[in-house]
Amino acid sequence: MNFWLLKSEPETFGFADLVRVGREPWNGVRNYQARNFLRQMQVGDLCLFYHSATSPAGIAGVARVVRAAYPDNLQFDPASLYHDAASPPEAPRWSMVDVAAVAALPRFLTLAELRTLPELGNLRLLQRGNRLSVMPVSQEEFQVIVAAGGLEPEFLNADSF
DNA sequence: GCCAACGTTGGC
DNA sequence: GCCAACGTTGGC
């Protein structure tokens, strides 16, 4: 099982929205590096749900991958902001996964607070110039973050959901 | 293949 | 709104 971080602007789609709908296709990723990470995701992987472009930015909850990568439908929709006319239908350029809400962090973890945790010195999110909307997180980093956010460690057990 | 121009992200 | 960082585009 692998661990990831997904960025979303809460004004557009926040963790509360994921809780409300339960499950959502993670579409609209149009960066090759982020896309490649999406394609590595497997059902059961856990994701930190990060709120970007808001104040304060930070981690709001945990989601789970419930469907592995498949073609992002929006790339073929001319009306979509994410339309890509150059994407070959026989070999779609962009992928998405489906994610489901697992749990909100009892304590929202702000970016500033994440920066104070010594165990997160290598967290990709905190590196200079980072702009990726999908990135890997180590198991250790994931555990530190969910614990700091007030979730019980047992919640990581596969049979707890 | 180089690289300048431009666009986007996202914290502040 | 500013601006640093970085990806993409396109002329050559």
PDB file of C-alpha atoms (C1' of nucleotides) in Angstrom:
ATOM      1  CA  MET A   1       0.000   0.000   0.000  1.00  0.00           C
ATOM      2  CA  ASN A   2       1.223   3.452  -0.885  1.00  0.00           C
ATOM      3  CA  PHE A   3       0.449   6.909   0.422  1.00  0.00           C
ATOM      4  CA  TRP A   4      -0.231  10.100  -1.455  1.00  0.00           C
ATOM      5  CA  LEU A   5      -1.214  13.711  -1.109  1.00  0.00           C
ATOM      6  CA  LEU A   6      -3.914  15.282  -3.267  1.00  0.00           C
ATOM      7  CA  LYS A   7      -4.342  19.027  -3.567  1.00  0.00           C
ATOM      8  CA  SER A   8      -7.680  20.658  -4.140  1.00  0.00           C
ATOM      9  CA  GLU A   9      -8.997  24.164  -3.816  1.00  0.00           C
ATOM     10  CA  PRO A  10     -11.798  23.981  -1.256  1.00  0.00           C
ATOM     11  CA  GLU A  11     -13.733  26.710  -3.050  1.00  0.00           C
ATOM     12  CA  THR A  12     -13.999  24.277  -5.930  1.00  0.00           C
ATOM     13  CA  PHE A  13     -14.037  20.923  -4.194  1.00  0.00           C
ATOM     14  CA  GLY A  14     -13.066  20.566  -0.562  1.00  0.00           C
ATOM     15  CA  PHE A  15     -12.893  17.612   1.777  1.00  0.00           C
ATOM     16  CA  ALA A  16     -16.412  18.390   2.998  1.00  0.00           C
ATOM     17  CA  ASP A  17     -17.597  17.978  -0.576  1.00  0.00           C
ATOM     18  CA  LEU A  18     -15.943  14.575  -0.765  1.00  0.00           C
ATOM     19  CA  VAL A  19     -17.651  13.567   2.475  1.00  0.00           C
ATOM     20  CA  ARG A  20     -20.960  14.757   1.050  1.00  0.00           C
ATOM     21  CA  VAL A  21     -20.690  12.879  -2.246  1.00  0.00           C
ATOM     22  CA  GLY A  22     -18.808   9.948  -0.732  1.00  0.00           C
ATOM     23  CA  ARG A  23     -16.854   9.160  -3.840  1.00  0.00           C
ATOM     24  CA  GLU A  24     -15.461  11.271  -6.655  1.00  0.00           C
ATOM     25  CA  PRO A  25     -13.461  10.918  -9.883  1.00  0.00           C
ATOM     26  CA  TRP A  26     -10.198  12.831  -9.433  1.00  0.00           C
ATOM     27  CA  ASN A  27     -10.205  14.436 -12.866  1.00  0.00           C
ATOM     28  CA  GLY A  28      -8.612  17.514 -14.335  1.00  0.00           C
ATOM     29  CA  VAL A  29      -4.982  16.687 -13.570  1.00  0.00           C
ATOM     30  CA  ARG A  30      -3.001  18.093 -16.508  1.00  0.00           C
ATOM     31  CA  ASN A  31       0.577  17.720 -15.435  1.00  0.00           C
ATOM     32  CA  TYR A  32       2.559  14.715 -16.599  1.00  0.00           C
ATOM     33  CA  GLN A  33       4.373  14.094 -13.352  1.00  0.00           C
ATOM     34  CA  ALA A  34       1.143  14.236 -11.387  1.00  0.00           C
ATOM     35  CA  ARG A  35      -0.522  12.019 -13.964  1.00  0.00           C
ATOM     36  CA  ASN A  36       2.227   9.448 -13.611  1.00  0.00           C
ATOM     37  CA  PHE A  37       1.640   9.332  -9.875  1.00  0.00           C
ATOM     38  CA  LEU A  38      -2.095   8.858 -10.477  1.00  0.00           C
ATOM     39  CA  ARG A  39      -1.253   5.895 -12.670  1.00  0.00           C
ATOM     40  CA  GLN A  40       0.786   4.335  -9.879  1.00  0.00           C
ATOM     41  CA  MET A  41      -2.114   4.444  -7.434  1.00  0.00           C
ATOM     42  CA  GLN A  42      -3.762   1.223  -6.400  1.00  0.00           C
ATOM     43  CA  VAL A  43      -7.107   0.519  -4.834  1.00  0.00           C
ATOM     44  CA  GLY A  44      -6.720   0.856  -1.076  1.00  0.00           C
ATOM     45  CA  ASP A  45      -3.955   3.464  -1.150  1.00  0.00           C
ATOM     46  CA  LEU A  46      -4.543   6.289   1.301  1.00  0.00           C
ATOM     47  CA  CYS A  47      -4.370   9.971   0.383  1.00  0.00           C
ATOM     48  CA  LEU A  48      -4.003  13.106   2.434  1.00  0.00           C
ATOM     49  CA  PHE A  49      -6.532  15.665   1.251  1.00  0.00           C
ATOM     50  CA  TYR A  50      -4.845  19.056   1.093  1.00  0.00           C
ATOM     51  CA  HIS A  51      -6.644  22.373   0.755  1.00  0.00           C
ATOM     52  CA  SER A  52      -4.656  24.773  -1.439  1.00  0.00           C
ATOM     53  CA  ALA A  53      -5.201  28.382  -2.484  1.00  0.00           C
ATOM     54  CA  THR A  54      -7.080  29.099   0.695  1.00  0.00           C
ATOM     55  CA  SER A  55      -6.268  30.587   4.048  1.00  0.00           C
ATOM     56  CA  PRO A  56      -4.986  28.767   5.842  1.00  0.00           C
ATOM     57  CA  ALA A  57      -3.884  26.051   3.468  1.00  0.00           C
ATOM     58  CA  GLY A  58      -3.514  22.638   5.039  1.00  0.00           C
ATOM     59  CA  ILE A  59      -4.571  19.031   5.378  1.00  0.00           C
ATOM     60  CA  ALA A  60      -8.250  18.458   6.003  1.00  0.00           C
ATOM     61  CA  GLY A  61      -8.731  14.721   5.836  1.00  0.00           C
ATOM     62  CA  VAL A  62      -7.900  11.304   4.492  1.00  0.00           C
ATOM     63  CA  ALA A  63      -9.257   9.682   1.349  1.00  0.00           C
ATOM     64  CA  ARG A  64      -8.844   6.258  -0.154  1.00  0.00           C
ATOM     65  CA  VAL A  65      -8.326   5.177  -3.745  1.00  0.00           C
ATOM     66  CA  VAL A  66     -11.366   3.115  -4.748  1.00  0.00           C
ATOM     67  CA  ARG A  67     -10.651   2.772  -8.457  1.00  0.00           C
ATOM     68  CA  ALA A  68      -7.275   2.648 -10.173  1.00  0.00           C
ATOM     69  CA  ALA A  69      -6.369   4.916 -13.076  1.00  0.00           C
ATOM     70  CA  TYR A  70      -8.642   5.096 -16.106  1.00  0.00           C
ATOM     71  CA  PRO A  71      -9.067   7.736 -18.820  1.00  0.00           C
ATOM     72  CA  ASP A  72     -10.126  11.179 -17.632  1.00  0.00           C
ATOM     73  CA  ASN A  73     -13.382  11.838 -19.495  1.00  0.00           C
ATOM     74  CA  LEU A  74     -12.939  15.608 -19.450  1.00  0.00           C
ATOM     75  CA  GLN A  75     -10.070  15.494 -21.942  1.00  0.00           C
ATOM     76  CA  PHE A  76     -12.606  14.541 -24.648  1.00  0.00           C
ATOM     77  CA  ASP A  77     -15.235  17.087 -23.660  1.00  0.00           C
ATOM     78  CA  PRO A  78     -14.904  20.205 -25.825  1.00  0.00           C
ATOM     79  CA  ALA A  79     -16.955  22.170 -23.313  1.00  0.00           C
ATOM     80  CA  SER A  80     -14.618  21.361 -20.473  1.00  0.00           C
ATOM     81  CA  LEU A  81     -11.841  23.542 -19.175  1.00  0.00           C
ATOM     82  CA  TYR A  82      -9.792  20.348 -19.199  1.00  0.00           C
ATOM     83  CA  HIS A  83     -10.474  19.479 -22.815  1.00  0.00           C
ATOM     84  CA  ASP A  84      -7.379  18.326 -24.699  1.00  0.00           C
ATOM     85  CA  ALA A  85      -7.996  18.186 -28.434  1.00  0.00           C
ATOM     86  CA  ALA A  86      -4.596  16.607 -29.003  1.00  0.00           C
ATOM     87  CA  SER A  87      -5.219  13.609 -26.787  1.00  0.00           C
ATOM     88  CA  PRO A  88      -5.497  10.461 -28.918  1.00  0.00           C
ATOM     89  CA  PRO A  89      -8.731   8.584 -28.110  1.00  0.00           C
ATOM     90  CA  GLU A  90      -6.991   5.240 -28.676  1.00  0.00           C
ATOM     91  CA  ALA A  91      -4.305   6.198 -26.148  1.00  0.00           C
ATOM     92  CA  PRO A  92      -5.757   8.865 -23.859  1.00  0.00           C
ATOM     93  CA  ARG A  93      -3.180  11.244 -22.517  1.00  0.00           C
ATOM     94  CA  TRP A  94      -4.800  11.972 -19.143  1.00  0.00           C
ATOM     95  CA  SER A  95      -5.924   9.666 -16.375  1.00  0.00           C
ATOM     96  CA  MET A  96      -7.981   9.882 -13.232  1.00  0.00           C
ATOM     97  CA  VAL A  97      -8.679   7.668 -10.229  1.00  0.00           C
ATOM     98  CA  ASP A  98     -11.745   7.515  -8.009  1.00  0.00           C
ATOM     99  CA  VAL A  99     -11.324   8.437  -4.368  1.00  0.00           C
ATOM    100  CA  ALA A 100     -13.637   8.101  -1.366  1.00  0.00           C
ATOM    101  CA  ALA A 101     -13.672   9.937   1.931  1.00  0.00           C
ATOM    102  CA  VAL A 102     -12.203   8.002   4.856  1.00  0.00           C
ATOM    103  CA  ALA A 103     -12.050  10.470   7.744  1.00  0.00           C
ATOM    104  CA  ALA A 104     -11.688  14.165   8.421  1.00  0.00           C
ATOM    105  CA  LEU A 105      -8.746  15.119  10.594  1.00  0.00           C
ATOM    106  CA  PRO A 106     -10.145  16.115  13.985  1.00  0.00           C
ATOM    107  CA  ARG A 107      -7.535  18.883  13.871  1.00  0.00           C
ATOM    108  CA  PHE A 108      -7.012  20.647  10.536  1.00  0.00           C
ATOM    109  CA  LEU A 109      -3.240  20.804  10.005  1.00  0.00           C
ATOM    110  CA  THR A 110      -2.087  24.093   8.547  1.00  0.00           C
ATOM    111  CA  LEU A 111       0.906  24.389   6.287  1.00  0.00           C
ATOM    112  CA  ALA A 112       2.656  26.442   8.950  1.00  0.00           C
ATOM    113  CA  GLU A 113       2.082  23.679  11.482  1.00  0.00           C
ATOM    114  CA  LEU A 114       3.358  21.008   9.107  1.00  0.00           C
ATOM    115  CA  ARG A 115       6.564  22.986   8.763  1.00  0.00           C
ATOM    116  CA  THR A 116       7.141  22.757  12.506  1.00  0.00           C
ATOM    117  CA  LEU A 117       7.148  18.952  12.565  1.00  0.00           C
ATOM    118  CA  PRO A 118      10.745  17.714  12.419  1.00  0.00           C
ATOM    119  CA  GLU A 119       9.705  14.342  10.957  1.00  0.00           C
ATOM    120  CA  LEU A 120       8.437  16.123   7.858  1.00  0.00           C
ATOM    121  CA  GLY A 121      11.742  17.612   6.775  1.00  0.00           C
ATOM    122  CA  ASN A 122      11.607  15.699   3.500  1.00  0.00           C
ATOM    123  CA  LEU A 123       7.900  16.033   2.828  1.00  0.00           C
ATOM    124  CA  ARG A 124       7.565  16.919  -0.821  1.00  0.00           C
ATOM    125  CA  LEU A 125       4.781  19.360  -0.135  1.00  0.00           C
ATOM    126  CA  LEU A 126       7.166  21.449   1.943  1.00  0.00           C
ATOM    127  CA  GLN A 127       9.971  21.580  -0.595  1.00  0.00           C
ATOM    128  CA  ARG A 128      10.706  24.851  -2.281  1.00  0.00           C
ATOM    129  CA  GLY A 129       8.860  25.515  -5.511  1.00  0.00           C
ATOM    130  CA  ASN A 130       6.605  22.496  -5.181  1.00  0.00           C
ATOM    131  CA  ARG A 131       3.528  22.806  -7.357  1.00  0.00           C
ATOM    132  CA  LEU A 132       2.483  19.230  -7.973  1.00  0.00           C
ATOM    133  CA  SER A 133      -1.147  18.484  -7.250  1.00  0.00           C
ATOM    134  CA  VAL A 134      -0.516  14.768  -6.754  1.00  0.00           C
ATOM    135  CA  MET A 135       2.558  13.578  -4.908  1.00  0.00           C
ATOM    136  CA  PRO A 136       3.797  10.588  -2.950  1.00  0.00           C
ATOM    137  CA  VAL A 137       4.090  10.597   0.840  1.00  0.00           C
ATOM    138  CA  SER A 138       6.066   8.016   2.808  1.00  0.00           C
ATOM    139  CA  GLN A 139       4.280   5.772   5.278  1.00  0.00           C
ATOM    140  CA  GLU A 140       6.202   7.431   8.105  1.00  0.00           C
ATOM    141  CA  GLU A 141       5.185  10.896   6.959  1.00  0.00           C
ATOM    142  CA  PHE A 142       1.601   9.758   6.594  1.00  0.00           C
ATOM    143  CA  GLN A 143       1.547   8.326  10.108  1.00  0.00           C
ATOM    144  CA  VAL A 144       3.089  11.449  11.615  1.00  0.00           C
ATOM    145  CA  ILE A 145       0.531  13.628   9.873  1.00  0.00           C
ATOM    146  CA  VAL A 146      -2.585  11.670  10.769  1.00  0.00           C
ATOM    147  CA  ALA A 147      -1.392  11.376  14.373  1.00  0.00           C
ATOM    148  CA  ALA A 148      -0.750  15.128  14.546  1.00  0.00           C
ATOM    149  CA  GLY A 149      -4.206  15.615  13.081  1.00  0.00           C
ATOM    150  CA  GLY A 150      -5.743  13.638  15.899  1.00  0.00           C
ATOM    151  CA  LEU A 151      -6.598  10.340  14.215  1.00  0.00           C
ATOM    152  CA  GLU A 152      -5.962   7.099  16.064  1.00  0.00           C
ATOM    153  CA  PRO A 153      -3.160   4.980  14.600  1.00  0.00           C
ATOM    154  CA  GLU A 154      -5.485   1.956  14.449  1.00  0.00           C
ATOM    155  CA  PHE A 155      -7.285   3.715  11.695  1.00  0.00           C
ATOM    156  CA  LEU A 156      -4.433   2.741   9.405  1.00  0.00           C
ATOM    157  CA  ASN A 157      -5.254  -0.939   9.697  1.00  0.00           C
ATOM    158  CA  ALA A 158      -6.562  -2.264   6.440  1.00  0.00           C
ATOM    159  CA  ASP A 159      -9.539  -3.970   8.071  1.00  0.00           C
ATOM    160  CA  SER A 160     -10.736  -0.802   9.727  1.00  0.00           C
ATOM    161  CA  PHE A 161     -12.564   0.094   6.574  1.00  0.00           C
TER     162      PHE A 161
ATOM    163  C1'  DG B   1      18.034  20.862 -28.978  1.00  0.00           C
ATOM    164  C1'  DC B   2      18.290  25.565 -27.118  1.00  0.00           C
ATOM    165  C1'  DC B   3      16.088  29.087 -24.845  1.00  0.00           C
ATOM    166  C1'  DA B   4      13.086  33.165 -24.379  1.00  0.00           C
ATOM    167  C1'  DA B   5       8.417  34.116 -23.678  1.00  0.00           C
ATOM    168  C1'  DC B   6       4.486  33.032 -21.594  1.00  0.00           C
ATOM    169  C1'  DG B   7       1.111  30.731 -18.492  1.00  0.00           C
ATOM    170  C1'  DT B   8      -0.020  28.610 -14.118  1.00  0.00           C
ATOM    171  C1'  DT B   9       0.330  27.481  -9.318  1.00  0.00           C
ATOM    172  C1'  DG B  10      -0.098  28.814  -4.865  1.00  0.00           C
ATOM    173  C1'  DG B  11       1.758  31.010  -0.589  1.00  0.00           C
ATOM    174  C1'  DC B  12       1.722  35.289   1.365  1.00  0.00           C
TER     175       DC B  12
ATOM    176  C1'  DG C   1      -2.340  41.617  -5.974  1.00  0.00           C
ATOM    177  C1'  DC C   2       2.504  40.288  -5.826  1.00  0.00           C
ATOM    178  C1'  DC C   3       5.891  37.280  -7.027  1.00  0.00           C
ATOM    179  C1'  DA C   4       8.856  33.019  -6.980  1.00  0.00           C
ATOM    180  C1'  DA C   5       9.049  28.761  -9.110  1.00  0.00           C
ATOM    181  C1'  DC C   6       8.532  25.943 -12.692  1.00  0.00           C
ATOM    182  C1'  DG C   7       6.149  23.719 -16.836  1.00  0.00           C
ATOM    183  C1'  DT C   8       5.056  24.390 -21.659  1.00  0.00           C
ATOM    184  C1'  DT C   9       5.318  26.374 -26.134  1.00  0.00           C
ATOM    185  C1'  DG C  10       7.317  27.513 -30.273  1.00  0.00           C
ATOM    186  C1'  DG C  11      10.802  29.980 -33.179  1.00  0.00           C
ATOM    187  C1'  DC C  12      15.160  29.129 -34.764  1.00  0.00           C
TER     188       DC C  12
END
